[in-house]
Amino acid sequence: MSTYQYPGTSCRHLYVAPSRRLGRSLGVDLVPHKVCSFDCIYCQLGRTTELSVTRRPGPPVELLVLEVQEALARGPRPDFLTISGSGEPTLYEPLDELIAALGRVFRPLAVLTNGSMLRQREVRDALRGADVVLPSLDAADEDLFQHVNRPHPDLSLASLVEGLAAFRREFRGAIWLEITMLGGVTAIPAQAVRLAELASEVGPDRIHLNTVVRPPAEASALPAPGNDLEVLSSLFQPAAEVIGEAQIPKHIETVAVSAGAMMSILRRRPCTVGDLATALNAPSPAVIKTLQTLLRRRAVRVRVCDRQVFYSVDEGVSV
Ligand code: SF4
C-alpha cells in the first residue's frame, strides 16, 4: 500500500486520478499493489503479484472516512469519489460498511471493478450502495477470456457474465460497462459482434470501448489500430462510446505541482506529460520542470509505448 500523503493532508489511501470516464476523480485505494483476481495482459499497473479471490480486511473504515473528509475539506471538489485501488477493490472487507459510510460523506460514489466478484451475493449487496458501478468485460469466449484477463483458476467467463447479469437485476444505480479491445485479438468485427451479444445479456446503461493507451503488462497487448473502435462501436446496443483522453474542466482549482503529488499519480499508472498536466490542472512547463527534477534523482523512469513517452515509478521508490 502506498504511503503517499494526499497534498496538504495526512491521507494515505487517496489519490487524484485523471479518469477518462469520471472526470476528476478522488480515488480511494483499498488493496495493496497488486492484489487482483485477474492478471490482464493490458494492465497498466504491471503483472499481478497476488492472484486471489479471497476477500480480506483492509484499512479501517473509520480511517478511510476521515481521510476522505479531510481531503474534501482541503482539496478541490471532485466529480466522483471512486473506490478503486492498485488491484481489485471488491476483495476488500468490509466493503458494505465502507460504501455505506462513504456514501454518507460524498456522492456520486463510483466503484471500479473487474466484475469477477459479482458472482458473490455479499459483493453485489455491498455495491448496491454505490451510484455508478463500472465493471469490465473484455472477451466473448472462454479461450480469449483466459488469454486477455488471465483470471484466477476459480473464475470463468460464464461466472463473470452470470454475476454481471445478476447485479443488473438487483442494482438500481448506473452500470457503465468497460470493454478493453486489443488490436488483432478482440478489436475485430467477429469478436465485437459476440461481445455486443454478451453486453446485451447484461444490459448496462452505458458501454465504453477502450484500448491500450498506456504501457501494458505484456508487450503483446496492442492498441486497436486507427479508428477501428469508432467503427466497432455501432455494433453495440446501446451504441458504445469510445473513451477519449481525460478532459478536466479548466475552472477546477489547481493541485500544487509538487513532486509528491506527481509521484502519487505515477505510482498508480504511467502518464504522459499531458496526462499529468490534466490530473494536476497545471501547465505543461510546470509539469516538465518537476519531471526533470525527478529524472535527475532517478525517481521516475521513461518508457515509450505506441510512440508516446510515458513516465512511471517503480514500487518502493520515493523522493
Ligand atoms: S486491469 Fe484491472 S482487473 Fe485487470 S489485472 Fe489490472 S487491476 Fe486487475
Coordinates of C-alpha atoms and ligand atoms in Angstrom, one line a residue:
M1 CA 0.0 0.0 0.0
S2 CA 1.3 3.4 -0.9
T3 CA 2.3 5.7 2.0
Y4 CA 1.8 8.8 -0.1
Q5 CA 0.0 11.7 1.7
Y6 CA -2.7 13.5 -0.2
P7 CA -1.4 17.0 -0.8
G8 CA -1.7 19.1 2.4
T9 CA -3.3 16.3 4.4
S10 CA -2.4 13.2 6.3
C11 CA -4.4 11.0 3.9
R12 CA -2.5 7.8 2.9
H13 CA -5.1 6.0 0.8
L14 CA -6.3 8.7 -1.5
Y15 CA -5.2 10.0 -4.9
V16 CA -6.5 12.3 -7.6
A17 CA -6.8 10.4 -10.9
P18 CA -7.2 11.8 -14.4
S19 CA -10.1 9.5 -15.3
R20 CA -11.2 9.3 -18.8
R21 CA -14.7 8.3 -17.7
L22 CA -15.2 10.0 -14.4
G23 CA -13.5 13.4 -15.0
R24 CA -11.7 14.5 -11.9
S25 CA -11.9 11.5 -9.6
L26 CA -10.9 11.3 -5.9
G27 CA -9.7 7.7 -5.7
V28 CA -9.8 5.5 -2.5
D29 CA -7.1 2.9 -2.8
L30 CA -8.3 -0.3 -0.9
V31 CA -6.0 -3.1 -1.8
P32 CA -2.2 -3.4 -1.9
H33 CA -0.4 -3.3 -5.2
K34 CA -1.2 -5.6 -7.0
V35 CA -3.7 -8.0 -5.5
C36 CA -6.2 -8.9 -8.1
S37 CA -8.4 -11.8 -9.3
F38 CA -7.2 -11.1 -12.9
D39 CA -3.8 -10.6 -14.4
C40 CA -4.8 -8.8 -17.6
I41 CA -2.2 -8.6 -20.3
Y42 CA -3.1 -5.0 -20.9
C43 CA -3.0 -3.9 -17.2
Q44 CA -1.3 -0.6 -16.8
L45 CA -0.2 -1.5 -13.2
G46 CA 2.0 -4.3 -14.4
R47 CA 1.7 -8.0 -13.6
T48 CA -0.4 -9.2 -10.7
T49 CA 1.7 -10.2 -7.8
E50 CA -1.1 -12.0 -5.9
L51 CA -3.8 -13.6 -8.0
S52 CA -6.6 -14.1 -5.5
V53 CA -10.3 -14.4 -5.0
T54 CA -10.0 -14.3 -1.2
R55 CA -11.6 -11.2 0.4
R56 CA -9.6 -9.8 3.2
P57 CA -9.6 -6.9 5.8
G58 CA -8.0 -3.7 4.6
P59 CA -7.6 -0.2 6.1
P60 CA -10.3 0.5 8.8
V61 CA -13.5 2.2 7.5
E62 CA -13.2 4.9 10.1
L63 CA -9.7 5.9 8.9
L64 CA -10.8 5.9 5.2
V65 CA -13.8 8.1 6.0
L66 CA -11.6 10.5 8.0
E67 CA -9.2 10.7 5.1
V68 CA -11.9 11.5 2.6
Q69 CA -13.4 14.1 4.9
E70 CA -10.0 15.8 5.2
A71 CA -9.3 15.7 1.5
L72 CA -12.7 17.1 0.7
A73 CA -12.3 19.9 3.2
R74 CA -8.9 20.9 1.9
G75 CA -8.9 20.0 -1.8
P76 CA -11.0 20.8 -4.8
R77 CA -14.4 19.1 -5.2
P78 CA -14.1 16.0 -7.3
D79 CA -16.6 14.9 -9.9
F80 CA -16.7 11.4 -8.3
L81 CA -15.5 9.7 -5.2
T82 CA -14.2 6.5 -6.6
I83 CA -13.5 3.2 -4.9
S84 CA -10.7 1.5 -6.8
G85 CA -7.2 0.5 -6.0
S86 CA -4.0 -0.9 -7.1
G87 CA -5.8 -4.2 -7.8
E88 CA -9.4 -5.4 -7.4
P89 CA -11.2 -3.3 -4.8
T90 CA -14.1 -5.8 -4.1
L91 CA -11.5 -8.0 -2.4
Y92 CA -11.7 -5.5 0.4
E93 CA -13.7 -6.2 3.5
P94 CA -15.9 -4.8 5.0
L95 CA -17.0 -3.4 1.6
D96 CA -20.6 -3.0 2.6
E97 CA -19.8 -0.8 5.7
L98 CA -17.3 1.2 3.7
I99 CA -19.7 2.0 0.9
A100 CA -22.5 2.9 3.3
A101 CA -20.1 5.2 5.3
L102 CA -18.5 6.9 2.2
G103 CA -22.0 7.4 0.7
R104 CA -22.9 9.5 3.7
V105 CA -19.9 11.7 3.2
F106 CA -19.9 12.3 -0.6
R107 CA -21.9 11.5 -3.7
P108 CA -21.7 10.5 -6.5
L109 CA -19.8 7.4 -5.4
A110 CA -18.4 5.2 -8.1
V111 CA -16.8 1.7 -7.9
L112 CA -14.3 0.5 -10.5
T113 CA -14.2 -3.3 -10.6
N114 CA -13.3 -6.2 -13.0
G115 CA -16.7 -7.7 -12.1
S116 CA -15.3 -11.1 -11.2
M117 CA -16.6 -11.0 -7.6
L118 CA -20.2 -10.1 -8.6
R119 CA -20.9 -13.8 -8.6
Q120 CA -20.9 -13.5 -4.7
R121 CA -24.2 -12.2 -3.3
E122 CA -22.4 -10.3 -0.5
V123 CA -20.4 -8.3 -3.0
R124 CA -23.5 -7.5 -5.1
D125 CA -25.3 -6.4 -1.9
A126 CA -22.4 -4.2 -0.8
L127 CA -22.2 -2.4 -4.2
R128 CA -25.9 -1.6 -4.1
G129 CA -24.9 1.5 -2.0
A130 CA -22.9 3.0 -4.9
D131 CA -24.3 5.4 -7.6
V132 CA -22.2 4.1 -10.5
V133 CA -20.5 0.7 -10.9
L134 CA -18.0 0.3 -13.7
P135 CA -17.3 -3.4 -14.4
S136 CA -15.3 -4.9 -17.2
L137 CA -16.0 -7.4 -19.9
D138 CA -13.1 -7.9 -22.4
A139 CA -13.8 -11.3 -24.1
A140 CA -16.7 -13.2 -25.5
D141 CA -15.4 -16.7 -25.3
E142 CA -13.5 -18.7 -22.6
D143 CA -10.2 -19.0 -24.5
L144 CA -9.9 -15.3 -25.1
F145 CA -11.0 -14.6 -21.5
Q146 CA -8.1 -16.8 -20.4
H147 CA -5.8 -15.1 -22.8
V148 CA -6.7 -11.5 -22.1
N149 CA -7.7 -11.5 -18.4
R150 CA -5.6 -14.5 -17.1
P151 CA -8.1 -15.0 -14.3
H152 CA -7.8 -16.9 -11.0
P153 CA -8.4 -20.6 -11.7
D154 CA -11.8 -20.4 -9.8
L155 CA -13.1 -17.9 -12.4
S156 CA -14.7 -18.4 -15.8
L157 CA -16.3 -16.2 -18.4
A158 CA -19.7 -17.8 -17.6
S159 CA -19.4 -16.9 -13.9
L160 CA -18.4 -13.4 -14.8
V161 CA -21.4 -12.9 -17.1
E162 CA -23.8 -14.5 -14.6
G163 CA -22.5 -12.2 -11.9
L164 CA -22.9 -9.1 -14.1
A165 CA -26.4 -10.1 -15.1
A166 CA -27.5 -10.8 -11.5
F167 CA -26.1 -7.5 -10.4
R168 CA -28.0 -5.7 -13.2
R169 CA -31.3 -7.3 -12.0
E170 CA -30.6 -6.1 -8.4
F171 CA -28.9 -2.7 -8.8
R172 CA -30.9 0.5 -9.1
G173 CA -27.9 2.7 -9.9
A174 CA -26.0 3.1 -13.2
I175 CA -23.8 0.4 -14.7
W176 CA -21.1 1.6 -17.2
L177 CA -19.5 -1.5 -18.8
E178 CA -16.0 -1.1 -20.0
I179 CA -14.7 -3.3 -22.8
T180 CA -10.9 -3.1 -23.5
M181 CA -10.4 -4.2 -27.0
L182 CA -7.0 -5.4 -28.2
G183 CA -5.6 -4.9 -31.7
G184 CA -5.6 -8.2 -33.6
V185 CA -7.3 -10.1 -30.8
T186 CA -10.7 -8.6 -29.8
A187 CA -10.8 -5.4 -31.8
I188 CA -12.1 -7.2 -34.8
P189 CA -15.7 -7.3 -36.1
A190 CA -16.3 -11.0 -35.4
Q191 CA -15.4 -10.6 -31.7
A192 CA -17.1 -7.2 -31.4
V193 CA -20.4 -8.8 -32.5
R194 CA -20.1 -11.5 -29.9
L195 CA -19.1 -9.0 -27.2
A196 CA -22.2 -6.9 -28.2
E197 CA -24.4 -10.0 -27.7
L198 CA -22.9 -10.7 -24.2
A199 CA -23.2 -7.0 -23.3
S200 CA -26.9 -7.1 -24.3
E201 CA -27.4 -10.0 -21.8
V202 CA -26.0 -7.9 -19.1
G203 CA -27.9 -4.7 -20.0
P204 CA -25.6 -1.9 -18.9
D205 CA -26.7 1.8 -19.0
R206 CA -23.6 2.7 -21.0
I207 CA -20.9 0.8 -22.8
H208 CA -17.4 2.2 -23.1
L209 CA -14.8 0.9 -25.6
N210 CA -11.2 1.3 -24.5
T211 CA -7.9 0.0 -25.8
V212 CA -4.3 0.0 -24.8
V213 CA -3.3 3.7 -24.2
R214 CA -0.6 3.2 -21.5
P215 CA 2.3 0.8 -21.3
P216 CA 0.7 -2.7 -20.7
A217 CA 1.8 -5.6 -18.5
E218 CA 2.7 -7.6 -21.7
A219 CA 4.1 -6.2 -24.9
S220 CA 1.8 -8.5 -26.8
A221 CA -1.2 -6.3 -25.8
L222 CA -1.6 -4.0 -28.7
P223 CA -3.9 -1.0 -29.2
A224 CA -6.8 -1.1 -31.6
P225 CA -5.5 0.5 -34.8
G226 CA -6.7 3.7 -36.3
N227 CA -10.4 4.5 -35.8
D228 CA -11.4 0.8 -35.5
L229 CA -13.1 1.4 -32.2
E230 CA -15.3 4.1 -33.7
V231 CA -16.4 1.7 -36.4
L232 CA -17.0 -1.2 -34.0
S233 CA -18.9 1.0 -31.5
S234 CA -22.0 1.0 -33.7
L235 CA -22.3 -2.8 -33.3
F236 CA -23.3 -2.4 -29.6
Q237 CA -26.7 -1.7 -28.1
P238 CA -26.8 0.9 -26.6
A239 CA -24.2 2.3 -29.1
A240 CA -20.8 2.2 -27.3
E241 CA -18.9 5.3 -26.5
V242 CA -15.2 5.3 -27.4
I243 CA -13.4 6.7 -24.4
G244 CA -11.4 9.9 -25.2
E245 CA -8.5 11.2 -23.2
A246 CA -9.3 12.8 -19.8
Q247 CA -10.9 16.2 -20.1
I248 CA -10.9 18.1 -16.8
P249 CA -12.7 21.4 -16.8
K250 CA -10.3 24.3 -16.7
H251 CA -12.2 26.1 -13.9
I252 CA -11.3 23.4 -11.3
E253 CA -8.8 24.6 -8.7
T254 CA -5.2 23.7 -9.1
V255 CA -3.5 21.0 -7.2
A256 CA 0.1 22.1 -6.4
V257 CA 2.7 20.6 -8.8
S258 CA 4.7 19.0 -6.0
A259 CA 7.0 16.1 -6.5
G260 CA 4.9 14.1 -4.0
A261 CA 1.6 14.7 -5.9
M262 CA 3.3 13.7 -9.2
M263 CA 4.8 10.5 -7.6
S264 CA 1.4 9.6 -6.2
I265 CA -0.2 9.6 -9.6
L266 CA 2.8 7.9 -11.3
R267 CA 2.8 5.1 -8.8
R268 CA -0.6 4.1 -9.9
R269 CA -0.3 4.5 -13.7
P270 CA 2.3 5.5 -16.2
C271 CA 1.4 9.0 -17.6
T272 CA 2.4 11.3 -20.4
V273 CA 3.2 15.0 -19.7
G274 CA -0.3 15.7 -20.9
D275 CA -1.9 13.2 -18.5
L276 CA 0.0 14.8 -15.6
A277 CA -0.9 18.3 -16.7
T278 CA -4.6 17.3 -16.8
A279 CA -4.5 15.4 -13.5
L280 CA -2.7 18.2 -11.7
N281 CA -4.5 21.0 -13.5
A282 CA -1.1 22.6 -14.2
P283 CA 0.6 24.0 -17.3
S284 CA 2.9 21.5 -19.1
P285 CA 6.1 23.6 -18.4
A286 CA 5.5 23.3 -14.7
V287 CA 4.9 19.5 -15.0
I288 CA 8.1 19.2 -17.1
K289 CA 10.1 21.1 -14.6
T290 CA 9.1 18.8 -11.8
L291 CA 9.7 15.8 -14.0
Q292 CA 13.2 16.9 -14.8
T293 CA 13.9 17.1 -11.1
L294 CA 12.6 13.6 -10.5
L295 CA 14.5 12.3 -13.5
R296 CA 17.7 13.7 -12.1
R297 CA 17.0 12.0 -8.8
R298 CA 16.3 8.7 -10.7
A299 CA 12.9 8.7 -9.0
V300 CA 10.9 8.2 -12.3
R301 CA 11.7 6.3 -15.4
V302 CA 10.8 6.8 -19.1
R303 CA 9.0 4.3 -21.3
V304 CA 7.9 4.6 -24.9
C305 CA 4.7 3.0 -25.9
D306 CA 2.8 3.4 -29.2
R307 CA 5.1 6.4 -30.0
Q308 CA 4.2 8.2 -26.8
V309 CA 6.6 8.9 -23.9
F310 CA 5.3 7.7 -20.5
Y311 CA 6.8 8.4 -17.1
S312 CA 6.4 5.8 -14.3
V313 CA 7.6 5.0 -10.8
D314 CA 8.8 1.6 -9.7
E315 CA 7.5 0.0 -6.5
G316 CA 9.3 1.2 -3.4
V317 CA 10.9 4.3 -5.0
S318 CA 10.3 7.5 -3.1
V319 CA 11.5 11.1 -3.2
Ligands
SF4_1 S1 -6.6 -4.3 -15.5 FE1 -7.8 -4.3 -13.5 S2 -8.6 -6.3 -13.4 FE2 -7.0 -6.4 -14.9 S3 -5.2 -7.1 -13.8 FE3 -5.2 -4.8 -13.8 S4 -6.2 -4.2 -11.9 FE4 -6.7 -6.4 -12.3

